[in-house]
PDB file of C-alpha atoms in Angstrom:
ATOM      1  CA  MET A   1       1.683-108.791 -45.823  1.00 85.00           C
ATOM      2  CA  SER A   2       2.641-108.324 -42.092  1.00 96.00           C
ATOM      3  CA  ASN A   3       5.113-107.251 -39.758  1.00 98.00           C
ATOM      4  CA  ALA A   4       7.101-108.895 -36.957  1.00 98.00           C
ATOM      5  CA  LEU A   5       9.028-107.650 -33.865  1.00 98.00           C
ATOM      6  CA  ILE A   6      12.250-109.831 -33.368  1.00 98.00           C
ATOM      7  CA  VAL A   7      13.409-109.827 -29.746  1.00 98.00           C
ATOM      8  CA  VAL A   8      17.073-110.736 -29.553  1.00 98.00           C
ATOM      9  CA  ASP A   9      18.744-112.615 -26.727  1.00 98.00           C
ATOM     10  CA  VAL A  10      17.076-110.865 -23.855  1.00 98.00           C
ATOM     11  CA  GLN A  11      18.395-113.525 -21.514  1.00 98.00           C
ATOM     12  CA  ASN A  12      19.886-113.546 -17.929  1.00 98.00           C
ATOM     13  CA  ASP A  13      23.447-113.911 -18.894  1.00 97.00           C
ATOM     14  CA  PHE A  14      23.399-110.795 -21.074  1.00 97.00           C
ATOM     15  CA  CYS A  15      21.823-108.667 -18.529  1.00 97.00           C
ATOM     16  CA  GLU A  16      23.239-107.136 -15.168  1.00 96.00           C
ATOM     17  CA  GLY A  17      24.487-110.053 -12.947  1.00 96.00           C
ATOM     18  CA  GLY A  18      24.930-112.376 -15.855  1.00 97.00           C
ATOM     19  CA  SER A  19      28.181-113.908 -16.914  1.00 95.00           C
ATOM     20  CA  LEU A  20      28.573-111.814 -20.119  1.00 95.00           C
ATOM     21  CA  ALA A  21      26.353-108.683 -18.922  1.00 95.00           C
ATOM     22  CA  VAL A  22      25.757-105.697 -21.050  1.00 95.00           C
ATOM     23  CA  GLY A  23      24.786-102.490 -19.151  1.00 95.00           C
ATOM     24  CA  GLY A  24      21.275-101.661 -19.764  1.00 96.00           C
ATOM     25  CA  GLY A  25      20.237-105.133 -20.511  1.00 97.00           C
ATOM     26  CA  ALA A  26      17.570-105.255 -17.846  1.00 97.00           C
ATOM     27  CA  GLY A  27      16.113-101.941 -18.976  1.00 97.00           C
ATOM     28  CA  VAL A  28      15.681-103.326 -22.454  1.00 98.00           C
ATOM     29  CA  ALA A  29      13.730-106.291 -21.001  1.00 98.00           C
ATOM     30  CA  ALA A  30      11.481-104.008 -19.254  1.00 98.00           C
ATOM     31  CA  GLY A  31      11.153-101.592 -22.058  1.00 98.00           C
ATOM     32  CA  VAL A  32      10.105-104.347 -24.546  1.00 98.00           C
ATOM     33  CA  THR A  33       7.568-105.309 -21.949  1.00 98.00           C
ATOM     34  CA  ARG A  34       6.249-101.992 -21.624  1.00 98.00           C
ATOM     35  CA  LEU A  35       6.058-101.402 -25.433  1.00 97.00           C
ATOM     36  CA  LEU A  36       4.295-104.679 -26.042  1.00 97.00           C
ATOM     37  CA  ALA A  37       1.682-103.736 -23.360  1.00 97.00           C
ATOM     38  CA  ALA A  38       1.217-100.301 -24.611  1.00 97.00           C
ATOM     39  CA  GLU A  39       0.876-101.012 -28.370  1.00 96.00           C
ATOM     40  CA  PRO A  40      -0.267-104.852 -28.315  1.00 93.00           C
ATOM     41  CA  ASP A  41      -1.613-104.550 -31.979  1.00 95.00           C
ATOM     42  CA  ARG A  42       1.686-102.823 -33.414  1.00 97.00           C
ATOM     43  CA  TRP A  43       3.075-106.159 -34.584  1.00 98.00           C
ATOM     44  CA  ASP A  44       1.249-108.937 -36.274  1.00 98.00           C
ATOM     45  CA  HIS A  45       3.959-111.488 -34.824  1.00 98.00           C
ATOM     46  CA  VAL A  46       6.366-111.428 -31.976  1.00 98.00           C
ATOM     47  CA  VAL A  47       9.363-113.877 -32.064  1.00 98.00           C
ATOM     48  CA  ALA A  48      12.508-114.186 -29.986  1.00 98.00           C
ATOM     49  CA  THR A  49      16.028-115.600 -30.369  1.00 98.00           C
ATOM     50  CA  LYS A  50      18.128-117.096 -27.688  1.00 98.00           C
ATOM     51  CA  ASP A  51      21.722-118.025 -27.509  1.00 97.00           C
ATOM     52  CA  TYR A  52      21.637-121.640 -26.690  1.00 96.00           C
ATOM     53  CA  HIS A  53      25.034-123.244 -26.081  1.00 93.00           C
ATOM     54  CA  VAL A  54      25.763-126.869 -25.477  1.00 93.00           C
ATOM     55  CA  ASP A  55      29.379-126.963 -26.690  1.00 92.00           C
ATOM     56  CA  PRO A  56      30.188-124.034 -28.843  1.00 93.00           C
ATOM     57  CA  GLY A  57      33.877-124.809 -29.068  1.00 90.00           C
ATOM     58  CA  ALA A  58      36.238-121.852 -29.551  1.00 91.00           C
ATOM     59  CA  HIS A  59      33.406-119.437 -28.829  1.00 93.00           C
ATOM     60  CA  PHE A  60      33.855-120.005 -25.151  1.00 94.00           C
ATOM     61  CA  GLY A  61      37.458-118.904 -24.288  1.00 91.00           C
ATOM     62  CA  ASP A  62      39.592-119.267 -21.169  1.00 89.00           C
ATOM     63  CA  PRO A  63      40.699-116.588 -21.021  1.00 91.00           C
ATOM     64  CA  PRO A  64      38.339-114.868 -23.559  1.00 89.00           C
ATOM     65  CA  ASP A  65      39.520-112.416 -26.071  1.00 87.00           C
ATOM     66  CA  PHE A  66      36.045-110.590 -26.128  1.00 86.00           C
ATOM     67  CA  VAL A  67      36.406-110.521 -29.979  1.00 84.00           C
ATOM     68  CA  ASP A  68      36.027-114.080 -31.106  1.00 87.00           C
ATOM     69  CA  SER A  69      35.826-115.761 -27.715  1.00 92.00           C
ATOM     70  CA  TRP A  70      33.702-115.078 -24.628  1.00 89.00           C
ATOM     71  CA  PRO A  71      33.194-116.183 -21.024  1.00 92.00           C
ATOM     72  CA  ARG A  72      30.829-119.264 -20.738  1.00 92.00           C
ATOM     73  CA  HIS A  73      27.193-117.864 -21.168  1.00 96.00           C
ATOM     74  CA  CYS A  74      23.684-118.976 -22.045  1.00 96.00           C
ATOM     75  CA  VAL A  75      24.544-122.653 -21.517  1.00 95.00           C
ATOM     76  CA  VAL A  76      21.486-124.951 -22.199  1.00 96.00           C
ATOM     77  CA  GLY A  77      19.825-125.781 -18.943  1.00 96.00           C
ATOM     78  CA  THR A  78      21.223-123.073 -16.642  1.00 97.00           C
ATOM     79  CA  PRO A  79      19.408-119.915 -15.221  1.00 97.00           C
ATOM     80  CA  GLY A  80      21.632-117.672 -17.614  1.00 97.00           C
ATOM     81  CA  SER A  81      20.061-118.981 -20.606  1.00 97.00           C
ATOM     82  CA  GLU A  82      16.553-118.065 -19.708  1.00 98.00           C
ATOM     83  CA  PHE A  83      14.609-115.004 -20.628  1.00 98.00           C
ATOM     84  CA  HIS A  84      15.281-112.128 -18.064  1.00 98.00           C
ATOM     85  CA  PRO A  85      12.218-112.065 -15.598  1.00 98.00           C
ATOM     86  CA  ASP A  86      11.426-108.455 -16.882  1.00 98.00           C
ATOM     87  CA  LEU A  87      10.653-109.608 -20.251  1.00 98.00           C
ATOM     88  CA  ALA A  88       6.988-110.641 -20.726  1.00 96.00           C
ATOM     89  CA  THR A  89       6.854-113.647 -22.919  1.00 97.00           C
ATOM     90  CA  ASP A  90       3.090-114.086 -23.383  1.00 96.00           C
ATOM     91  CA  GLN A  91       3.066-112.639 -26.920  1.00 96.00           C
ATOM     92  CA  ILE A  92       6.225-114.400 -28.197  1.00 98.00           C
ATOM     93  CA  GLU A  93       4.989-116.980 -30.731  1.00 98.00           C
ATOM     94  CA  ALA A  94       8.184-118.728 -31.506  1.00 98.00           C
ATOM     95  CA  ILE A  95      11.576-118.897 -30.037  1.00 98.00           C
ATOM     96  CA  PHE A  96      14.709-119.481 -32.279  1.00 98.00           C
ATOM     97  CA  HIS A  97      17.724-121.343 -30.610  1.00 98.00           C
ATOM     98  CA  LYS A  98      21.243-120.583 -31.959  1.00 97.00           C
ATOM     99  CA  GLY A  99      24.650-121.573 -31.276  1.00 95.00           C
ATOM    100  CA  GLU A 100      24.423-125.010 -29.782  1.00 93.00           C
ATOM    101  CA  HIS A 101      27.748-126.183 -31.137  1.00 93.00           C
ATOM    102  CA  ALA A 102      29.246-123.142 -32.767  1.00 92.00           C
ATOM    103  CA  ALA A 103      29.378-119.455 -32.457  1.00 92.00           C
ATOM    104  CA  ALA A 104      26.079-117.925 -33.745  1.00 95.00           C
ATOM    105  CA  TYR A 105      25.299-114.241 -33.560  1.00 95.00           C
ATOM    106  CA  SER A 106      22.219-113.840 -35.920  1.00 98.00           C
ATOM    107  CA  GLY A 107      18.825-115.200 -35.156  1.00 98.00           C
ATOM    108  CA  PHE A 108      18.636-116.205 -38.708  1.00 98.00           C
ATOM    109  CA  GLU A 109      21.069-118.839 -37.771  1.00 97.00           C
ATOM    110  CA  GLY A 110      18.753-120.261 -35.230  1.00 95.00           C
ATOM    111  CA  HIS A 111      15.812-122.579 -35.494  1.00 96.00           C
ATOM    112  CA  ALA A 112      12.566-123.317 -33.686  1.00 97.00           C
ATOM    113  CA  ASP A 113      12.054-126.679 -31.594  1.00 94.00           C
ATOM    114  CA  ASP A 114      10.664-128.191 -34.884  1.00 96.00           C
ATOM    115  CA  GLY A 115      13.566-127.224 -36.786  1.00 96.00           C
ATOM    116  CA  GLU A 116      12.259-124.488 -38.805  1.00 98.00           C
ATOM    117  CA  CYS A 117      14.582-121.485 -39.401  1.00 98.00           C
ATOM    118  CA  LEU A 118      13.609-117.816 -38.654  1.00 98.00           C
ATOM    119  CA  ALA A 119      13.465-116.711 -42.375  1.00 98.00           C
ATOM    120  CA  ASP A 120      11.203-119.529 -43.249  1.00 98.00           C
ATOM    121  CA  TRP A 121       8.813-119.107 -40.245  1.00 98.00           C
ATOM    122  CA  LEU A 122       8.500-115.243 -41.182  1.00 98.00           C
ATOM    123  CA  ARG A 123       7.687-116.072 -44.893  1.00 98.00           C
ATOM    124  CA  ARG A 124       5.249-118.634 -43.895  1.00 97.00           C
ATOM    125  CA  HIS A 125       3.435-116.064 -41.933  1.00 98.00           C
ATOM    126  CA  GLY A 126       3.512-113.477 -44.643  1.00 98.00           C
ATOM    127  CA  VAL A 127       5.933-110.987 -42.935  1.00 98.00           C
ATOM    128  CA  ASP A 128       7.715-108.690 -45.280  1.00 98.00           C
ATOM    129  CA  ARG A 129       8.870-106.009 -42.354  1.00 98.00           C
ATOM    130  CA  VAL A 130      10.597-106.697 -39.252  1.00 98.00           C
ATOM    131  CA  ASP A 131      11.511-104.448 -36.117  1.00 98.00           C
ATOM    132  CA  VAL A 132      14.615-105.801 -34.285  1.00 98.00           C
ATOM    133  CA  VAL A 133      15.331-104.931 -30.497  1.00 98.00           C
ATOM    134  CA  GLY A 134      17.349-106.705 -27.885  1.00 98.00           C
ATOM    135  CA  ILE A 135      20.978-107.520 -26.678  1.00 98.00           C
ATOM    136  CA  ALA A 136      23.796-106.548 -27.790  1.00 97.00           C
ATOM    137  CA  THR A 137      23.350-103.833 -30.295  1.00 97.00           C
ATOM    138  CA  ASP A 138      26.910-104.392 -31.600  1.00 96.00           C
ATOM    139  CA  HIS A 139      26.748-108.050 -31.789  1.00 96.00           C
ATOM    140  CA  CYS A 140      23.578-110.104 -32.048  1.00 97.00           C
ATOM    141  CA  VAL A 141      21.305-107.211 -32.801  1.00 98.00           C
ATOM    142  CA  ARG A 142      23.645-106.070 -35.555  1.00 98.00           C
ATOM    143  CA  ALA A 143      23.912-109.661 -36.961  1.00 98.00           C
ATOM    144  CA  THR A 144      20.234-110.344 -36.865  1.00 98.00           C
ATOM    145  CA  ALA A 145      19.298-107.013 -38.574  1.00 98.00           C
ATOM    146  CA  LEU A 146      21.819-107.441 -41.172  1.00 98.00           C
ATOM    147  CA  ASP A 147      20.714-110.912 -42.024  1.00 98.00           C
ATOM    148  CA  ALA A 148      16.963-109.747 -41.968  1.00 98.00           C
ATOM    149  CA  ALA A 149      17.906-107.135 -44.690  1.00 98.00           C
ATOM    150  CA  ARG A 150      19.822-109.713 -46.683  1.00 98.00           C
ATOM    151  CA  GLU A 151      16.636-112.059 -46.696  1.00 98.00           C
ATOM    152  CA  GLY A 152      14.529-109.306 -48.077  1.00 98.00           C
ATOM    153  CA  PHE A 153      12.693-107.949 -45.092  1.00 98.00           C
ATOM    154  CA  ALA A 154      12.246-104.169 -44.828  1.00 98.00           C
ATOM    155  CA  THR A 155      14.224-104.040 -41.548  1.00 98.00           C
ATOM    156  CA  THR A 156      14.215-101.330 -38.653  1.00 98.00           C
ATOM    157  CA  VAL A 157      16.218-101.453 -35.421  1.00 98.00           C
ATOM    158  CA  LEU A 158      14.546 -99.839 -32.572  1.00 98.00           C
ATOM    159  CA  LEU A 159      17.700 -98.527 -30.883  1.00 98.00           C
ATOM    160  CA  ASP A 160      15.975 -97.411 -27.699  1.00 97.00           C
ATOM    161  CA  LEU A 161      15.269-100.862 -26.833  1.00 98.00           C
ATOM    162  CA  THR A 162      18.899-102.211 -27.532  1.00 98.00           C
ATOM    163  CA  ALA A 163      21.961-102.191 -25.365  1.00 97.00           C
ATOM    164  CA  GLY A 164      25.450-101.971 -26.680  1.00 95.00           C
ATOM    165  CA  VAL A 165      28.630-103.404 -25.202  1.00 93.00           C
ATOM    166  CA  ALA A 166      30.804-100.379 -26.133  1.00 92.00           C
ATOM    167  CA  PRO A 167      30.756 -97.004 -28.094  1.00 94.00           C
ATOM    168  CA  GLY A 168      33.332 -98.012 -30.678  1.00 94.00           C
ATOM    169  CA  THR A 169      31.756-101.296 -31.541  1.00 94.00           C
ATOM    170  CA  THR A 170      28.344 -99.890 -31.573  1.00 95.00           C
ATOM    171  CA  ASP A 171      29.236 -97.065 -33.850  1.00 95.00           C
ATOM    172  CA  VAL A 172      30.809 -99.640 -36.177  1.00 96.00           C
ATOM    173  CA  ALA A 173      27.683-101.665 -36.077  1.00 97.00           C
ATOM    174  CA  LEU A 174      25.289 -98.646 -36.771  1.00 97.00           C
ATOM    175  CA  ARG A 175      27.306 -97.685 -39.821  1.00 97.00           C
ATOM    176  CA  ALA A 176      27.118-101.257 -41.046  1.00 98.00           C
ATOM    177  CA  LEU A 177      23.254-101.211 -40.574  1.00 98.00           C
ATOM    178  CA  GLU A 178      22.955 -97.905 -42.284  1.00 97.00           C
ATOM    179  CA  GLY A 179      25.049 -99.192 -45.104  1.00 97.00           C
ATOM    180  CA  ALA A 180      22.797-102.296 -45.417  1.00 98.00           C
ATOM    181  CA  GLY A 181      19.781-100.113 -45.687  1.00 98.00           C
ATOM    182  CA  VAL A 182      18.474-100.865 -42.315  1.00 98.00           C
ATOM    183  CA  THR A 183      16.449 -98.103 -40.766  1.00 98.00           C
ATOM    184  CA  LEU A 184      17.731 -97.008 -37.337  1.00 98.00           C
ATOM    185  CA  VAL A 185      15.251 -95.304 -34.962  1.00 98.00           C
ATOM    186  CA  GLY A 186      16.284 -93.838 -31.542  1.00 96.00           C
ATOM    187  CA  LYS A 187      19.705 -94.268 -29.694  1.00 92.00           C
ATOM    188  CA  PRO A 188      21.055 -97.333 -28.127  1.00 88.00           C
ATOM    189  CA  VAL A 189      21.906 -97.661 -24.440  1.00 87.00           C
ATOM    190  CA  ILE A 190      25.676 -97.927 -23.860  1.00 86.00           C
ATOM    191  CA  ARG A 191      26.725 -98.107 -20.166  1.00 77.00           C
ATOM    192  CA  ALA A 192      28.906-100.105 -17.838  1.00 63.00           C
ATOM    193  CA  ALA A 193      27.576-103.211 -16.669  1.00 56.00           C
TER     194      ALA A 193
END
């Protein structure tokens, strides 16, 4: 069996200057790049997820409530939907797009260009253990890690390489992850964007 790194939503709109910026997002991009350069053989596979909205309906709010609805972000074809430039993508083997026409927080709701879902891709590559990093700790990282555990993968979140929106929601997320048997390593970045 093998292991994989899942890089969650390290996109321009979720980093400083983006339409739904999370403080520390650019630092996560750079940190993931440094880690992959320093330990290129740590993971057998590296994959990434992208928020990839076409028309997600009530997921975009005007005004947003920042609970179920959000400012427009990661719209397909816009610079905001692209990976942050500080994230090196040369080791990423597959990208899983999520949320084209509905809200989607977990990378396990996404699919590759050929339609294959993340869980199937990981199983096809013999993966049994995953490490999760990315943005935001309290939303898409949380959902992706919970689904990874539900799908039967031994799951670890490398919190030093995540950025949370707010202390309260991040604390709730960490408790949920611990309750689901997810291993937590480090401490998430939480700061104003």
